[in-house]
Short mmCIF file of C-alpha atoms in Angstrom, two decimals:
data_model
loop_
_atom_site.label_atom_id
_atom_site.label_comp_id
_atom_site.label_asym_id
_atom_site.label_seq_id
_atom_site.Cartn_x
_atom_site.Cartn_y
_atom_site.Cartn_z
CA MET H 14 53.24 45.49 202.01
CA ALA H 15 51.27 45.48 205.24
CA PHE H 16 53.64 42.87 206.69
CA ALA H 17 56.63 45.05 205.91
CA TRP H 18 55.13 47.94 207.78
CA ILE H 19 54.23 45.68 210.74
CA ALA H 20 57.77 44.47 210.83
CA VAL H 21 59.13 48.04 210.77
CA LEU H 22 56.75 49.09 213.51
CA PHE H 23 57.60 46.06 215.68
CA LEU H 24 61.29 46.84 215.31
CA ALA H 25 60.75 50.51 216.09
CA LEU H 26 58.75 49.73 219.26
CA LEU H 27 61.25 47.11 220.39
CA LEU H 28 64.12 49.50 219.93
CA GLN H 29 62.34 52.56 221.50
CA HIS H 30 61.24 50.69 224.55
CA ALA H 31 64.37 48.76 225.16
CA PRO H 32 66.89 51.25 226.65
CA PHE H 33 68.87 48.43 228.05
CA ILE H 34 70.12 47.61 224.60
CA SER H 35 73.29 49.52 223.87
CA TRP H 36 76.16 49.20 221.60
CA LYS H 37 79.87 49.64 222.46
CA LEU H 38 81.48 52.68 220.88
CA SER H 39 83.48 51.63 217.99
CA SER H 40 86.55 53.43 216.49
CA ASP H 41 87.13 50.83 213.80
CA SER H 42 85.61 52.89 210.99
CA PRO H 43 83.85 55.94 212.30
CA ALA H 44 81.31 57.82 210.14
CA ILE H 45 83.23 60.88 208.82
CA PRO H 46 81.24 64.11 208.59
CA GLN H 47 81.29 65.98 205.28
CA SER H 48 80.05 69.53 205.04
CA ILE H 49 76.96 70.12 202.95
CA ASP H 50 75.10 73.28 202.12
CA PRO H 51 71.80 73.61 204.10
CA TRP H 52 69.94 74.59 200.93
CA GLU H 53 71.02 71.27 199.33
CA VAL H 54 69.69 69.30 202.44
CA GLN H 55 66.40 71.10 202.02
CA ALA H 56 66.21 70.30 198.33
CA ARG H 57 66.65 66.56 199.09
CA LEU H 58 63.57 66.42 201.60
CA ASN H 59 60.74 64.41 200.30
CA THR H 60 62.70 62.88 197.37
CA THR H 61 64.73 59.67 196.80
CA PRO H 62 68.12 59.71 195.19
CA SER H 63 66.53 58.42 191.94
CA GLU H 64 64.11 61.47 191.95
CA TYR H 65 66.62 64.28 192.66
CA LYS H 66 70.41 64.53 191.94
CA SER H 67 71.01 60.84 191.66
CA SER H 68 74.69 61.40 190.86
CA THR H 69 75.53 63.10 194.16
CA ARG H 70 73.30 61.10 196.54
CA ASP H 71 73.43 57.58 197.87
CA TYR H 72 70.98 55.44 199.79
CA GLY H 73 72.20 55.23 203.44
CA MET H 74 73.28 58.81 203.97
CA VAL H 75 72.30 60.81 207.09
CA TYR H 76 72.16 64.59 207.26
CA PHE H 77 72.42 66.63 210.53
CA CYS H 78 72.18 70.46 210.79
CA HIS H 79 73.25 72.42 213.89
CA GLY H 80 70.20 74.73 213.68
CA GLU H 81 66.49 73.95 213.48
CA ASN H 82 64.84 74.20 210.08
CA TRP H 83 68.12 73.21 208.48
CA GLY H 84 70.19 76.10 209.91
CA PRO H 85 73.90 75.87 209.18
CA PRO H 86 76.29 74.23 209.53
CA CYS H 87 75.02 70.90 208.05
CA PHE H 88 76.88 67.68 207.62
CA LYS H 89 76.26 64.41 205.80
CA TYR H 90 77.45 61.07 207.21
CA ARG H 91 77.79 57.75 205.53
CA PRO H 92 77.55 55.44 208.60
CA GLU H 93 78.31 51.78 208.95
CA LEU H 94 75.04 50.05 208.62
CA ASN H 95 75.42 47.58 211.37
CA TYR H 96 74.32 49.76 214.41
CA THR H 97 77.92 50.96 214.94
CA CYS H 98 77.83 53.79 217.46
CA SER H 99 79.01 56.85 215.52
CA ALA H 100 79.99 60.07 217.31
CA LEU H 101 78.79 63.41 215.92
CA GLY H 102 81.36 66.02 215.19
CA SER H 103 82.09 68.82 217.72
CA GLU H 104 79.90 71.19 215.78
CA LEU H 105 76.81 69.03 216.38
CA SER H 106 77.43 67.02 219.55
CA GLY H 107 74.78 68.12 221.95
CA HIS H 108 73.40 70.67 219.51
CA VAL H 109 71.41 68.98 216.67
CA GLY H 110 68.54 71.03 215.42
CA SER H 111 67.57 69.05 212.26
CA VAL H 112 68.03 65.54 210.90
CA PHE H 113 67.14 63.74 207.67
CA LEU H 114 68.13 60.43 206.15
CA GLU H 115 68.00 58.79 202.75
CA PRO H 116 65.83 55.71 202.14
CA GLY H 117 67.09 52.28 202.90
CA ILE H 118 68.28 52.74 206.52
CA ILE H 119 66.89 52.99 209.97
CA CYS H 120 68.79 55.10 212.60
CA ARG H 121 68.55 56.01 216.21
CA LEU H 122 69.52 59.32 217.82
CA SER H 123 71.76 58.30 220.74
CA THR H 124 73.76 59.50 223.63
CA LEU H 125 76.91 58.06 225.29
CA THR H 126 76.59 56.31 228.66
CA SER H 127 79.26 56.64 231.42
CA ASN H 128 80.67 53.26 230.46
CA ASP H 129 81.11 54.28 226.80
CA ARG H 130 77.92 52.55 225.48
CA CYS H 131 75.74 54.00 222.88
CA ALA H 132 72.28 54.53 224.38
CA PRO H 133 69.47 54.81 221.80
CA MET H 134 66.85 57.53 222.53
CA LYS H 135 64.76 57.88 219.31
CA ILE H 136 64.42 55.82 216.19
CA PHE H 137 63.89 57.42 212.83
CA ALA H 138 63.44 55.72 209.38
CA TRP H 139 62.39 56.72 205.90
CA PRO H 140 59.60 57.29 204.64
CA GLU H 141 58.23 58.28 208.11
CA THR H 142 60.83 61.01 208.14
CA GLU H 143 61.12 61.72 204.48
CA SER H 144 60.44 65.34 205.39
CA GLY H 145 63.16 65.17 207.98
CA TRP H 146 62.78 66.48 211.52
CA PRO H 147 63.52 70.16 211.56
CA ASP H 148 62.75 70.78 215.20
CA LEU H 149 64.91 68.60 217.46
CA PHE H 150 65.19 71.28 220.13
CA GLN H 151 61.35 71.03 220.59
CA ARG H 152 61.14 67.25 220.65
CA ARG H 153 61.32 65.67 224.13
CA VAL H 154 63.39 62.57 224.77
CA PRO H 155 61.03 59.60 224.88
CA GLY H 156 60.58 58.45 228.50
CA GLY H 157 63.35 60.83 229.69
CA ASP H 158 64.25 64.30 230.49
CA GLY H 159 65.38 67.00 228.05
CA PHE H 160 65.09 67.57 224.39
CA LEU H 161 66.61 65.46 221.67
CA GLY H 162 68.60 68.33 220.10
CA TYR H 163 70.46 69.03 223.24
CA VAL H 164 71.22 65.44 224.30
CA THR H 165 72.09 63.79 221.02
CA THR H 166 75.74 63.08 220.80
CA HIS H 167 75.95 59.89 218.70
CA PHE H 168 73.82 57.87 216.33
CA THR H 169 73.50 54.26 215.06
CA CYS H 170 72.09 53.04 211.77
CA ALA H 171 71.33 49.79 209.96
CA ARG H 172 69.95 48.59 206.60
CA CYS H 173 66.17 48.59 206.39
CA THR H 174 64.70 46.57 203.53
CA SER H 175 61.16 47.45 204.57
CA CYS H 176 61.66 51.20 204.74
CA ILE H 177 59.93 52.04 201.42
CA ARG H 178 57.39 54.47 200.26
CA ASP H 179 53.99 53.17 199.39
CA PRO H 180 53.54 53.38 195.50
#
């Protein structure tokens, strides 16, 4: 178990401190936002799909809300899990107050560069964020200017076999 955490931390550090790594924006199969009630997002915090509403949840889902503390509107995305650069919808682009993801994936809040490359800013993975991040307008961009909630326009995700809760 310790090795799994070391591997996740190493990957997180590598991706956090490697801003030169960027992915080309893909239009092959974009993540499509689906509206979801903010109260439902809040009910999913600190639980896994097997613990709460397993019939309506899937591993690998990401939830974004426009307002901090899960303020509406909120959307769920089922992204490609190969670090495809996915654009947030117009309701969220440049205005993300809260974010939460299901177990089994590791994601990065990103922005788009002038040459249409997805530039990662902040990595997030479950279980470190099993309570979600309700305060993105208060969180500074690591090593940069601004706040995550105002500069996030895209995101990337991949499978994470080591992103599990300790028993």
